[in-house]
CSV table of N, CA and C in Angstrom, one decimal:
chain,number,residue,atom,x,y,z
A,1,MET,N,-18.1,235.4,21.8
A,1,MET,CA,-18.0,234.8,23.1
A,1,MET,C,-17.3,235.7,24.1
A,2,ASP,N,-16.3,236.4,23.6
A,2,ASP,CA,-15.6,237.4,24.5
A,2,ASP,C,-16.5,238.5,25.0
A,3,GLY,N,-17.3,239.0,24.0
A,3,GLY,CA,-18.2,240.1,24.4
A,3,GLY,C,-19.2,239.7,25.4
A,4,VAL,N,-19.8,238.5,25.2
A,4,VAL,CA,-20.9,238.1,26.1
A,4,VAL,C,-20.3,237.8,27.5
A,5,LEU,N,-19.2,237.1,27.6
A,5,LEU,CA,-18.5,236.8,28.9
A,5,LEU,C,-18.1,238.1,29.6
A,6,THR,N,-17.5,239.0,28.8
A,6,THR,CA,-17.1,240.3,29.4
A,6,THR,C,-18.3,241.0,29.9
A,7,TYR,N,-19.4,241.1,29.2
A,7,TYR,CA,-20.6,241.7,29.6
A,7,TYR,C,-21.1,241.1,31.0
A,8,ILE,N,-21.2,239.8,31.0
A,8,ILE,CA,-21.7,239.1,32.2
A,8,ILE,C,-20.7,239.5,33.4
A,9,GLY,N,-19.4,239.4,33.2
A,9,GLY,CA,-18.5,239.7,34.2
A,9,GLY,C,-18.5,241.1,34.7
A,10,LEU,N,-18.7,242.0,33.8
A,10,LEU,CA,-18.8,243.5,34.2
A,10,LEU,C,-20.1,243.8,34.9
A,11,LYS,N,-21.2,243.2,34.4
A,11,LYS,CA,-22.5,243.5,35.1
A,11,LYS,C,-22.6,242.9,36.5
A,12,ASN,N,-21.9,241.8,36.7
A,12,ASN,CA,-21.9,241.1,38.0
A,12,ASN,C,-20.7,241.5,38.9
A,13,SER,N,-19.9,242.5,38.4
A,13,SER,CA,-18.7,242.9,39.2
A,13,SER,C,-17.8,241.8,39.5
A,14,GLN,N,-17.7,240.8,38.6
A,14,GLN,CA,-16.8,239.7,38.7
A,14,GLN,C,-15.5,240.0,38.1
A,15,MET,N,-15.4,241.0,37.3
A,15,MET,CA,-14.2,241.4,36.6
A,15,MET,C,-14.3,242.8,36.2
A,16,GLU,N,-13.2,243.4,35.7
A,16,GLU,CA,-13.1,244.7,35.2
A,16,GLU,C,-12.4,244.7,33.9
A,17,GLU,N,-12.8,245.7,33.1
A,17,GLU,CA,-12.3,245.8,31.7
A,17,GLU,C,-10.9,246.4,31.8
A,18,LEU,N,-9.9,245.7,31.2
A,18,LEU,CA,-8.5,246.1,31.3
A,18,LEU,C,-8.1,247.0,30.1
A,19,ASN,N,-8.9,247.0,29.1
A,19,ASN,CA,-8.7,247.9,28.0
A,19,ASN,C,-9.0,249.3,28.4
A,20,PRO,N,-8.1,250.2,28.4
A,20,PRO,CA,-8.3,251.6,28.9
A,20,PRO,C,-9.4,252.3,28.1
A,21,LEU,N,-9.5,252.0,26.8
A,21,LEU,CA,-10.6,252.7,26.0
A,21,LEU,C,-12.0,252.1,26.4
A,22,LEU,N,-12.1,250.8,26.5
A,22,LEU,CA,-13.3,250.2,26.8
A,22,LEU,C,-13.8,250.4,28.2
A,23,SER,N,-12.8,250.5,29.1
A,23,SER,CA,-13.1,250.7,30.6
A,23,SER,C,-13.9,251.9,30.9
A,24,MET,N,-13.9,252.9,30.0
A,24,MET,CA,-14.7,254.1,30.2
A,24,MET,C,-16.1,254.0,29.8
A,25,LEU,N,-16.5,252.9,29.1
A,25,LEU,CA,-17.8,252.7,28.6
A,25,LEU,C,-18.7,251.8,29.4
A,26,GLN,N,-20.0,252.0,29.3
A,26,GLN,CA,-21.0,251.1,30.0
A,26,GLN,C,-20.8,249.7,29.4
A,27,PRO,N,-21.1,248.6,30.2
A,27,PRO,CA,-21.0,247.3,29.8
A,27,PRO,C,-21.9,247.0,28.5
A,28,GLU,N,-23.0,247.6,28.4
A,28,GLU,CA,-23.9,247.4,27.3
A,28,GLU,C,-23.2,247.9,26.0
A,29,PHE,N,-22.6,249.0,26.1
A,29,PHE,CA,-21.9,249.5,24.9
A,29,PHE,C,-20.7,248.7,24.5
A,30,VAL,N,-20.0,248.2,25.5
A,30,VAL,CA,-18.8,247.3,25.3
A,30,VAL,C,-19.3,246.1,24.5
A,31,LEU,N,-20.4,245.5,25.0
A,31,LEU,CA,-20.9,244.3,24.3
A,31,LEU,C,-21.3,244.7,22.9
A,32,PHE,N,-22.0,245.8,22.7
A,32,PHE,CA,-22.4,246.2,21.3
A,32,PHE,C,-21.2,246.4,20.4
A,33,LEU,N,-20.2,247.1,20.9
A,33,LEU,CA,-19.0,247.3,20.2
A,33,LEU,C,-18.3,246.0,19.8
A,34,LYS,N,-18.2,245.1,20.7
A,34,LYS,CA,-17.5,243.8,20.4
A,34,LYS,C,-18.3,243.0,19.4
A,35,LEU,N,-19.6,243.1,19.5
A,35,LEU,CA,-20.4,242.3,18.5
A,35,LEU,C,-20.3,243.0,17.1
A,36,LEU,N,-20.3,244.3,17.1
A,36,LEU,CA,-20.2,245.0,15.8
A,36,LEU,C,-18.8,244.7,15.2
A,37,LEU,N,-17.8,244.7,15.9
A,37,LEU,CA,-16.4,244.4,15.4
A,37,LEU,C,-16.4,243.0,14.9
A,38,SER,N,-17.0,242.1,15.6
A,38,SER,CA,-17.0,240.7,15.2
A,38,SER,C,-17.8,240.5,13.9
A,39,GLY,N,-18.9,241.2,13.8
A,39,GLY,CA,-19.6,241.2,12.5
A,39,GLY,C,-18.8,241.7,11.4
A,40,LEU,N,-18.1,242.8,11.6
A,40,LEU,CA,-17.3,243.4,10.6
A,40,LEU,C,-16.2,242.4,10.1
A,41,LEU,N,-15.6,241.7,11.1
A,41,LEU,CA,-14.6,240.7,10.8
A,41,LEU,C,-15.1,239.6,10.0
A,42,TYR,N,-16.3,239.1,10.4
A,42,TYR,CA,-17.0,238.1,9.6
A,42,TYR,C,-17.3,238.5,8.2
A,43,TYR,N,-17.7,239.8,8.0
A,43,TYR,CA,-17.9,240.3,6.7
A,43,TYR,C,-16.7,240.3,5.8
A,44,VAL,N,-15.6,240.7,6.4
A,44,VAL,CA,-14.3,240.8,5.7
A,44,VAL,C,-13.8,239.4,5.3
A,45,ILE,N,-13.9,238.5,6.2
A,45,ILE,CA,-13.4,237.1,5.9
A,45,ILE,C,-14.3,236.3,5.0
A,46,TYR,N,-15.6,236.3,5.3
A,46,TYR,CA,-16.5,235.4,4.5
A,46,TYR,C,-17.2,236.0,3.3
A,47,LYS,N,-17.4,237.3,3.3
A,47,LYS,CA,-18.1,237.9,2.2
A,47,LYS,C,-17.1,238.5,1.2
A,48,LYS,N,-15.9,238.9,1.6
A,48,LYS,CA,-14.9,239.4,0.7
A,48,LYS,C,-13.9,238.4,0.3
A,49,GLY,N,-13.8,237.3,1.0
A,49,GLY,CA,-12.9,236.2,0.7
A,49,GLY,C,-11.6,236.4,1.3
A,50,LEU,N,-11.1,235.4,2.0
A,50,LEU,CA,-9.8,235.5,2.7
A,50,LEU,C,-8.7,235.4,1.7
A,51,LYS,N,-8.8,234.7,0.6
A,51,LYS,CA,-7.8,234.6,-0.4
A,51,LYS,C,-7.4,235.9,-1.1
A,52,ARG,N,-8.4,236.8,-1.1
A,52,ARG,CA,-8.2,238.1,-1.7
A,52,ARG,C,-7.2,238.9,-1.0
A,53,PHE,N,-7.1,238.7,0.3
A,53,PHE,CA,-6.2,239.5,1.2
A,53,PHE,C,-4.8,239.0,1.3
A,54,GLY,N,-4.6,237.8,0.9
A,54,GLY,CA,-3.2,237.3,0.9
A,54,GLY,C,-2.8,236.5,2.2
A,55,SER,N,-1.6,236.0,2.2
A,55,SER,CA,-1.2,235.2,3.3
A,55,SER,C,-0.8,236.0,4.6
A,56,LYS,N,-0.4,237.2,4.4
A,56,LYS,CA,-0.1,238.0,5.6
A,56,LYS,C,-1.3,238.3,6.5
A,57,LEU,N,-2.4,238.5,5.9
A,57,LEU,CA,-3.7,238.7,6.6
A,57,LEU,C,-4.1,237.4,7.3
A,58,HIS,N,-3.9,236.3,6.5
A,58,HIS,CA,-4.2,235.0,7.0
A,58,HIS,C,-3.4,234.7,8.3
A,59,ILE,N,-2.1,235.0,8.3
A,59,ILE,CA,-1.3,234.8,9.5
A,59,ILE,C,-1.8,235.8,10.6
A,60,LEU,N,-2.1,237.0,10.3
A,60,LEU,CA,-2.6,237.9,11.3
A,60,LEU,C,-3.9,237.5,12.0
A,61,LEU,N,-4.8,236.9,11.1
A,61,LEU,CA,-6.0,236.4,11.7
A,61,LEU,C,-5.8,235.2,12.6
A,62,TRP,N,-4.9,234.4,12.3
A,62,TRP,CA,-4.5,233.2,13.2
A,62,TRP,C,-4.0,233.7,14.5
A,63,LEU,N,-3.2,234.8,14.4
A,63,LEU,CA,-2.7,235.4,15.7
A,63,LEU,C,-3.8,236.0,16.5
A,64,VAL,N,-4.7,236.6,15.9
A,64,VAL,CA,-5.9,237.2,16.6
A,64,VAL,C,-6.7,236.0,17.2
A,65,VAL,N,-6.9,234.9,16.5
A,65,VAL,CA,-7.6,233.8,17.0
A,65,VAL,C,-6.9,233.2,18.3
A,66,ALA,N,-5.6,233.1,18.2
A,66,ALA,CA,-4.8,232.6,19.3
A,66,ALA,C,-5.0,233.5,20.5
A,67,ILE,N,-4.9,234.8,20.3
A,67,ILE,CA,-5.0,235.8,21.4
A,67,ILE,C,-6.4,235.7,22.1
A,68,TYR,N,-7.4,235.7,21.2
A,68,TYR,CA,-8.8,235.6,21.8
A,68,TYR,C,-9.1,234.3,22.4
A,69,THR,N,-8.5,233.2,22.0
A,69,THR,CA,-8.6,231.9,22.7
A,69,THR,C,-8.1,232.0,24.1
A,70,GLY,N,-6.9,232.7,24.2
A,70,GLY,CA,-6.4,232.9,25.6
A,70,GLY,C,-7.3,233.8,26.4
A,71,VAL,N,-7.9,234.8,25.8
A,71,VAL,CA,-8.8,235.7,26.6
A,71,VAL,C,-10.1,234.9,27.0
A,72,ILE,N,-10.6,234.0,26.2
A,72,ILE,CA,-11.7,233.2,26.5
A,72,ILE,C,-11.4,232.2,27.7
A,73,ILE,N,-10.2,231.6,27.6
A,73,ILE,CA,-9.7,230.8,28.7
A,73,ILE,C,-9.6,231.5,30.0
A,74,LEU,N,-9.1,232.8,30.0
A,74,LEU,CA,-9.1,233.6,31.2
A,74,LEU,C,-10.5,233.9,31.7
A,75,HIS,N,-11.4,234.2,30.8
A,75,HIS,CA,-12.8,234.4,31.2
A,75,HIS,C,-13.3,233.2,32.0
A,76,LEU,N,-13.1,232.0,31.4
A,76,LEU,CA,-13.6,230.8,32.0
A,76,LEU,C,-13.0,230.6,33.4
A,77,PHE,N,-11.7,230.9,33.6
A,77,PHE,CA,-11.1,230.7,34.9
A,77,PHE,C,-11.7,231.7,35.9
A,78,TRP,N,-12.1,232.9,35.4
A,78,TRP,CA,-12.7,233.8,36.3
A,78,TRP,C,-14.1,233.4,36.7
A,79,PHE,N,-14.8,232.7,35.8
A,79,PHE,CA,-16.2,232.3,36.1
A,79,PHE,C,-16.3,231.0,36.8
A,80,ILE,N,-15.3,230.1,36.8
A,80,ILE,CA,-15.4,228.8,37.4
A,80,ILE,C,-15.7,229.0,38.9
A,81,PRO,N,-15.0,229.8,39.7
A,81,PRO,CA,-15.4,229.9,41.1
A,81,PRO,C,-16.8,230.4,41.4
A,82,PHE,N,-17.4,231.1,40.5
A,82,PHE,CA,-18.8,231.6,40.7
A,82,PHE,C,-19.8,230.5,40.3
A,83,LEU,N,-19.4,229.5,39.6
A,83,LEU,CA,-20.3,228.4,39.2
A,83,LEU,C,-20.6,227.4,40.3
A,84,PHE,N,-19.6,227.3,41.2
A,84,PHE,CA,-19.7,226.2,42.3
A,84,PHE,C,-19.9,226.8,43.6
């Protein structure tokens, strides 16, 4: 969701990428990279098994989920004025 909303915002000049590494890239490559990393995370969690990595990784993943939930909420606040 973050990758798609970021792509839409960058292509329509509604937002700018704040990550200094990603801000140097074209929006299409940012989307590709975010989808690739999401796929890798899916592979690690569901194909290798979360139990195998222990409780520390479990806590870290919940932290990442919380951060990305905040990012998605920010994206929605940026897009709401453009919807109406």
